[in-house]
mmCIF file of C-alpha atoms and ligand atoms in Angstrom:
data_model
loop_
_atom_site.group_PDB
_atom_site.id
_atom_site.type_symbol
_atom_site.label_atom_id
_atom_site.label_comp_id
_atom_site.label_asym_id
_atom_site.label_seq_id
_atom_site.Cartn_x
_atom_site.Cartn_y
_atom_site.Cartn_z
ATOM 1 C CA MET A 1 0.888 3.160 11.993
ATOM 2 C CA ASP A 2 -0.119 6.505 13.390
ATOM 3 C CA GLY A 3 1.573 9.850 13.373
ATOM 4 C CA HIS A 4 1.651 13.409 12.174
ATOM 5 C CA SER A 5 0.597 14.454 8.688
ATOM 6 C CA SER A 6 3.131 14.378 5.847
ATOM 7 C CA CYS A 7 5.736 12.361 7.700
ATOM 8 C CA GLY A 8 5.813 9.571 5.138
ATOM 9 C CA LYS A 9 3.588 7.105 6.989
ATOM 10 C CA SER A 10 1.689 6.015 3.928
ATOM 11 C CA THR A 11 4.839 5.536 1.825
ATOM 12 C CA MET A 12 6.321 3.345 4.559
ATOM 13 C CA ALA A 13 3.064 1.500 5.148
ATOM 14 C CA LYS A 14 2.637 0.780 1.423
ATOM 15 C CA ALA A 15 6.216 -0.468 1.121
ATOM 16 C CA LEU A 16 5.760 -2.785 4.104
ATOM 17 C CA ALA A 17 2.463 -4.096 2.733
ATOM 18 C CA ALA A 18 4.075 -4.773 -0.660
ATOM 19 C CA LYS A 19 6.966 -6.696 0.944
ATOM 20 C CA THR A 20 4.805 -8.753 3.293
ATOM 21 C CA GLY A 21 1.802 -9.342 1.047
ATOM 22 C CA TYR A 22 -0.460 -7.621 3.581
ATOM 23 C CA THR A 23 -3.309 -5.336 2.526
ATOM 24 C CA TYR A 24 -2.645 -1.623 2.871
ATOM 25 C CA ILE A 25 -5.493 0.539 4.185
ATOM 26 C CA ASP A 26 -5.172 4.318 4.019
ATOM 27 C CA THR A 27 -7.630 5.645 6.609
ATOM 28 C CA GLY A 28 -6.689 9.280 5.914
ATOM 29 C CA ALA A 29 -8.020 8.777 2.371
ATOM 30 C CA MET A 30 -11.388 7.821 3.873
ATOM 31 C CA TYR A 31 -11.637 11.087 5.873
ATOM 32 C CA ARG A 32 -10.467 12.961 2.789
ATOM 33 C CA ALA A 33 -13.219 11.330 0.699
ATOM 34 C CA VAL A 34 -15.871 12.385 3.255
ATOM 35 C CA THR A 35 -14.434 15.916 3.064
ATOM 36 C CA LEU A 36 -14.645 15.936 -0.736
ATOM 37 C CA PHE A 37 -18.264 14.823 -0.446
ATOM 38 C CA CYS A 38 -18.902 17.780 1.914
ATOM 39 C CA ILE A 39 -17.254 20.228 -0.493
ATOM 40 C CA GLU A 40 -19.230 18.942 -3.475
ATOM 41 C CA LYS A 41 -22.522 19.107 -1.565
ATOM 42 C CA GLY A 42 -21.758 22.592 -0.212
ATOM 43 C CA LEU A 43 -21.655 21.346 3.372
ATOM 44 C CA VAL A 44 -18.364 22.975 4.375
ATOM 45 C CA GLY A 45 -17.544 26.675 4.179
ATOM 46 C CA ASN A 46 -14.180 28.268 3.472
ATOM 47 C CA ASP A 47 -13.686 28.882 7.184
ATOM 48 C CA GLY A 48 -14.221 25.178 7.892
ATOM 49 C CA THR A 49 -17.783 25.614 9.213
ATOM 50 C CA ILE A 50 -19.742 22.433 8.581
ATOM 51 C CA LYS A 51 -23.473 21.917 8.101
ATOM 52 C CA VAL A 52 -23.378 19.184 10.676
ATOM 53 C CA GLN A 53 -26.996 18.033 10.652
ATOM 54 C CA GLU A 54 -27.130 17.822 6.871
ATOM 55 C CA LEU A 55 -23.896 15.858 6.791
ATOM 56 C CA GLU A 56 -25.149 13.473 9.449
ATOM 57 C CA SER A 57 -28.321 12.784 7.492
ATOM 58 C CA LEU A 58 -26.382 12.287 4.223
ATOM 59 C CA LEU A 59 -23.666 10.096 5.756
ATOM 60 C CA PRO A 60 -25.418 6.805 4.875
ATOM 61 C CA GLU A 61 -25.175 7.870 1.211
ATOM 62 C CA ILE A 62 -21.367 7.895 1.364
ATOM 63 C CA SER A 63 -19.688 4.746 0.152
ATOM 64 C CA ILE A 64 -15.891 4.569 0.251
ATOM 65 C CA SER A 65 -13.755 1.772 -1.093
ATOM 66 C CA PHE A 66 -10.355 1.213 -2.695
ATOM 67 C CA GLY A 67 -9.371 0.015 -6.151
ATOM 68 C CA LYS A 68 -6.080 -0.871 -7.831
ATOM 69 C CA ASP A 69 -4.947 0.365 -11.242
ATOM 70 C CA ALA A 70 -3.004 -1.675 -13.816
ATOM 71 C CA ASP A 71 0.313 -0.814 -12.083
ATOM 72 C CA GLY A 72 -1.004 -2.056 -8.762
ATOM 73 C CA LYS A 73 -1.337 1.492 -7.402
ATOM 74 C CA GLN A 74 -4.196 1.929 -4.969
ATOM 75 C CA TYR A 75 -6.827 4.609 -5.481
ATOM 76 C CA THR A 76 -9.809 5.809 -3.478
ATOM 77 C CA ILE A 77 -13.367 5.403 -4.706
ATOM 78 C CA LEU A 78 -16.172 7.681 -3.499
ATOM 79 C CA ASN A 79 -19.629 6.530 -4.550
ATOM 80 C CA GLY A 80 -18.275 4.661 -7.560
ATOM 81 C CA ARG A 81 -15.907 7.425 -8.728
ATOM 82 C CA ASN A 82 -12.102 7.464 -8.600
ATOM 83 C CA VAL A 83 -11.342 10.564 -6.499
ATOM 84 C CA GLU A 84 -7.673 9.908 -5.760
ATOM 85 C CA LYS A 85 -6.448 13.129 -7.362
ATOM 86 C CA GLU A 86 -9.089 15.431 -5.864
ATOM 87 C CA ILE A 87 -8.662 14.189 -2.302
ATOM 88 C CA ARG A 88 -4.929 15.051 -2.314
ATOM 89 C CA GLY A 89 -5.377 18.726 -3.314
ATOM 90 C CA MET A 90 -5.097 21.762 -1.046
ATOM 91 C CA GLU A 91 -8.849 22.331 -0.773
ATOM 92 C CA VAL A 92 -9.509 18.934 0.772
ATOM 93 C CA SER A 93 -6.301 19.156 2.871
ATOM 94 C CA SER A 94 -7.385 22.460 4.365
ATOM 95 C CA LYS A 95 -10.870 21.198 5.330
ATOM 96 C CA VAL A 96 -10.276 17.594 6.334
ATOM 97 C CA SER A 97 -9.349 18.211 9.974
ATOM 98 C CA PRO A 98 -12.670 19.760 11.070
ATOM 99 C CA VAL A 99 -14.611 17.100 9.130
ATOM 100 C CA SER A 100 -12.591 14.278 10.691
ATOM 101 C CA ALA A 101 -13.117 15.756 14.171
ATOM 102 C CA LEU A 102 -16.895 15.106 14.014
ATOM 103 C CA PRO A 103 -17.760 12.189 16.334
ATOM 104 C CA PHE A 104 -20.384 10.640 14.010
ATOM 105 C CA VAL A 105 -17.950 10.750 11.050
ATOM 106 C CA ARG A 106 -15.275 9.004 13.131
ATOM 107 C CA GLU A 107 -17.737 6.412 14.382
ATOM 108 C CA ALA A 108 -18.767 5.511 10.817
ATOM 109 C CA MET A 109 -15.172 5.369 9.514
ATOM 110 C CA VAL A 110 -13.852 3.366 12.468
ATOM 111 C CA ALA A 111 -16.660 0.808 12.012
ATOM 112 C CA GLN A 112 -15.701 0.396 8.337
ATOM 113 C CA GLN A 113 -11.992 0.170 9.180
ATOM 114 C CA ARG A 114 -12.629 -2.589 11.713
ATOM 115 C CA ILE A 115 -14.504 -4.557 9.061
ATOM 116 C CA MET A 116 -11.771 -3.969 6.455
ATOM 117 C CA GLY A 117 -8.987 -5.011 8.848
ATOM 118 C CA GLY A 118 -10.897 -7.553 10.888
ATOM 119 C CA LYS A 119 -9.346 -10.591 9.207
ATOM 120 C CA GLY A 120 -5.801 -9.412 9.978
ATOM 121 C CA ALA A 121 -2.762 -9.186 7.682
ATOM 122 C CA VAL A 122 -3.256 -5.473 7.155
ATOM 123 C CA VAL A 123 -1.020 -2.448 7.392
ATOM 124 C CA MET A 124 -3.288 0.437 8.341
ATOM 125 C CA ASP A 125 -2.173 4.012 8.649
ATOM 126 C CA GLY A 126 -3.902 6.951 10.269
ATOM 127 C CA ARG A 127 -4.074 8.846 13.551
ATOM 128 C CA ASP A 128 -5.992 6.592 15.915
ATOM 129 C CA ILE A 129 -5.290 3.083 14.670
ATOM 130 C CA GLY A 130 -3.212 1.955 17.656
ATOM 131 C CA THR A 131 -5.336 3.807 20.214
ATOM 132 C CA THR A 132 -8.907 3.283 18.951
ATOM 133 C CA VAL A 133 -9.354 1.195 15.800
ATOM 134 C CA PHE A 134 -7.084 -1.748 16.649
ATOM 135 C CA PRO A 135 -5.756 -1.342 20.184
ATOM 136 C CA GLN A 136 -4.726 -5.039 20.069
ATOM 137 C CA ALA A 137 -2.499 -4.629 16.989
ATOM 138 C CA GLU A 138 0.688 -6.714 17.159
ATOM 139 C CA LEU A 139 2.871 -3.818 16.045
ATOM 140 C CA LYS A 140 2.206 -0.123 16.587
ATOM 141 C CA ILE A 141 4.444 2.513 15.112
ATOM 142 C CA PHE A 142 4.117 6.232 15.807
ATOM 143 C CA VAL A 143 5.828 8.232 13.078
ATOM 144 C CA THR A 144 6.866 11.828 13.351
ATOM 145 C CA ALA A 145 9.271 14.372 11.855
ATOM 146 C CA ARG A 146 9.960 18.086 12.305
ATOM 147 C CA ASP A 147 7.178 20.246 10.838
ATOM 148 C CA ASP A 148 9.483 22.096 8.393
ATOM 149 C CA VAL A 149 10.712 18.745 7.056
ATOM 150 C CA ARG A 150 7.142 17.530 6.637
ATOM 151 C CA ALA A 151 6.052 20.752 4.898
ATOM 152 C CA ARG A 152 8.979 20.472 2.487
ATOM 153 C CA ARG A 153 8.072 16.874 1.654
ATOM 154 C CA ARG A 154 4.421 17.784 1.031
ATOM 155 C CA TYR A 155 5.509 20.805 -1.039
ATOM 156 C CA ASP A 156 7.837 18.682 -3.209
ATOM 157 C CA GLU A 157 5.099 16.076 -3.683
ATOM 158 C CA MET A 158 2.654 18.752 -4.889
ATOM 159 C CA VAL A 159 5.217 20.251 -7.275
ATOM 160 C CA MET A 160 5.855 16.776 -8.699
ATOM 161 C CA LYS A 161 2.129 16.482 -9.380
ATOM 162 C CA GLY A 162 2.210 19.723 -11.384
ATOM 163 C CA GLU A 163 0.582 21.895 -8.710
ATOM 164 C CA ASN A 164 1.802 25.351 -7.790
ATOM 165 C CA PRO A 165 1.986 25.445 -3.991
ATOM 166 C CA VAL A 166 3.295 28.229 -1.739
ATOM 167 C CA TYR A 167 5.706 26.760 0.835
ATOM 168 C CA GLU A 168 4.488 29.001 3.711
ATOM 169 C CA GLU A 169 0.880 27.928 3.070
ATOM 170 C CA VAL A 170 1.845 24.266 3.071
ATOM 171 C CA LEU A 171 3.753 24.736 6.361
ATOM 172 C CA GLU A 172 0.796 26.563 7.882
ATOM 173 C CA ASN A 173 -1.530 23.720 6.811
ATOM 174 C CA VAL A 174 0.785 21.112 8.360
ATOM 175 C CA ARG A 175 0.858 23.072 11.654
ATOM 176 C CA GLN A 176 -2.876 23.663 11.694
ATOM 177 C CA ARG A 177 -3.627 19.996 11.073
ATOM 178 C CA ASP A 178 -1.211 18.947 13.826
ATOM 179 C CA TYR A 179 -3.031 21.249 16.208
ATOM 180 C CA ILE A 180 -6.587 20.221 15.298
ATOM 181 C CA ASP A 181 -5.737 16.511 15.039
ATOM 182 C CA SER A 182 -4.096 16.537 18.491
ATOM 183 C CA HIS A 183 -6.707 18.668 20.265
ATOM 184 C CA ARG A 184 -10.021 17.254 19.038
ATOM 185 C CA GLU A 185 -12.258 15.619 21.622
ATOM 186 C CA VAL A 186 -12.801 12.266 19.942
ATOM 187 C CA SER A 187 -9.754 10.080 19.270
ATOM 188 C CA PRO A 188 -7.135 12.829 19.236
ATOM 189 C CA LEU A 189 -3.819 12.032 17.598
ATOM 190 C CA ARG A 190 -1.866 10.456 20.417
ATOM 191 C CA GLN A 191 0.887 7.932 20.675
ATOM 192 C CA ALA A 192 -0.382 4.614 22.062
ATOM 193 C CA ASP A 193 1.444 3.642 25.252
ATOM 194 C CA ASP A 194 2.869 0.561 23.574
ATOM 195 C CA ALA A 195 3.775 2.238 20.248
ATOM 196 C CA ILE A 196 7.353 2.455 19.017
ATOM 197 C CA VAL A 197 8.310 5.986 17.945
ATOM 198 C CA LEU A 198 10.079 6.713 14.701
ATOM 199 C CA ASP A 199 11.332 10.257 14.034
ATOM 200 C CA ASN A 200 12.395 10.092 10.403
ATOM 201 C CA SER A 201 13.430 13.776 9.981
ATOM 202 C CA ASP A 202 16.977 12.793 9.138
ATOM 203 C CA MET A 203 16.463 9.335 7.677
ATOM 204 C CA THR A 204 16.447 8.166 4.069
ATOM 205 C CA MET A 205 13.581 6.046 2.720
ATOM 206 C CA GLU A 206 15.883 3.020 2.698
ATOM 207 C CA GLN A 207 16.839 3.532 6.343
ATOM 208 C CA GLN A 208 13.252 3.858 7.490
ATOM 209 C CA ASP A 209 12.084 0.863 5.439
ATOM 210 C CA GLU A 210 14.867 -1.204 6.950
ATOM 211 C CA TRP A 211 13.983 0.025 10.461
ATOM 212 C CA LEU A 212 10.321 -0.894 9.920
ATOM 213 C CA MET A 213 11.119 -4.323 8.484
ATOM 214 C CA GLN A 214 13.218 -5.149 11.561
ATOM 215 C CA HIS A 215 10.324 -4.240 13.840
ATOM 216 C CA TYR A 216 7.892 -6.208 11.675
ATOM 217 C CA LEU A 217 10.139 -9.276 11.890
ATOM 218 C CA ASN A 218 10.481 -8.903 15.668
ATOM 219 C CA ALA A 219 6.724 -8.571 16.086
ATOM 220 C CA THR A 220 5.800 -11.531 13.897
ATOM 221 C CA ARG A 221 8.622 -13.896 14.812
HETATM 222 O O1 DC B 1 -3.046 10.881 6.591
HETATM 223 P P1 DC B 1 -3.714 12.036 5.861
HETATM 224 O O2 DC B 1 -2.910 13.318 5.924
HETATM 225 O O3 DC B 1 -4.137 11.702 4.488
HETATM 226 O O4 DC B 1 -5.046 12.308 6.710
HETATM 227 C C1 DC B 1 -5.928 13.348 6.380
HETATM 228 C C2 DC B 1 -6.631 13.862 7.627
HETATM 229 O O5 DC B 1 -7.537 12.878 8.116
HETATM 230 C C3 DC B 1 -5.742 14.254 8.798
HETATM 231 O O6 DC B 1 -5.596 15.656 8.873
HETATM 232 C C4 DC B 1 -6.443 13.751 10.014
HETATM 233 C C5 DC B 1 -7.508 12.836 9.531
HETATM 234 N N1 DC B 1 -7.355 11.451 9.944
HETATM 235 C C6 DC B 1 -7.924 11.080 11.145
HETATM 236 O O7 DC B 1 -8.482 11.930 11.837
HETATM 237 N N2 DC B 1 -7.886 9.791 11.543
HETATM 238 C C7 DC B 1 -7.274 8.861 10.792
HETATM 239 N N3 DC B 1 -7.265 7.584 11.206
HETATM 240 C C8 DC B 1 -6.658 9.230 9.577
HETATM 241 C C9 DC B 1 -6.701 10.543 9.188
#
């Protein structure tokens, strides 16, 4: 499942994985974890400038994996530490696009994703899964929604987590990420030719889950 940021891909992907017994892999969390590493090591400035050579030499030190808490909720582990909360904050969100545009970062993440998903029975969400990571996937969904709808969803999510976001800033971040993700040189966000498009701007969660389940059943029948 690929698509724009904050359009509910991961919620849908998780729900499908739970219903089918497949493993859910959140590739955005992996790029976010690399970005957190960069922030903590002082490798990315406030304007998004990255100390590219230093990052490239430190990349082998980055280990990313996923764990599950007692409620079965997945969390992201960076070098042995649960970083789920930090990687969802505004600081990481505002710096992740330039980090994830670096070819050597993408190469390393894609290699890991192919290993993680190589045995099949996975629901993987990201930006380049259907085009680059698994071009042979049996079912490719490209999810989108209007940017104001996506900004509102992200805003509500942050408020629920006790953060204090400014709606205009969240909208600006959504637009900026759309632009950078779609215009980078390596694996830009693009709908695979054989992907099925879902615009969920005016759909409820139930409607989109039902829509996805129908396509899953068609693809696996
Ligand atoms: O899905 P997300 O918003 O958590 O993803 C965070 C960022 O990571 C997003 O701005 C683009 C990047 N990303 C990517 O380049 N390729 C992927 N497969 C997944 C995410």
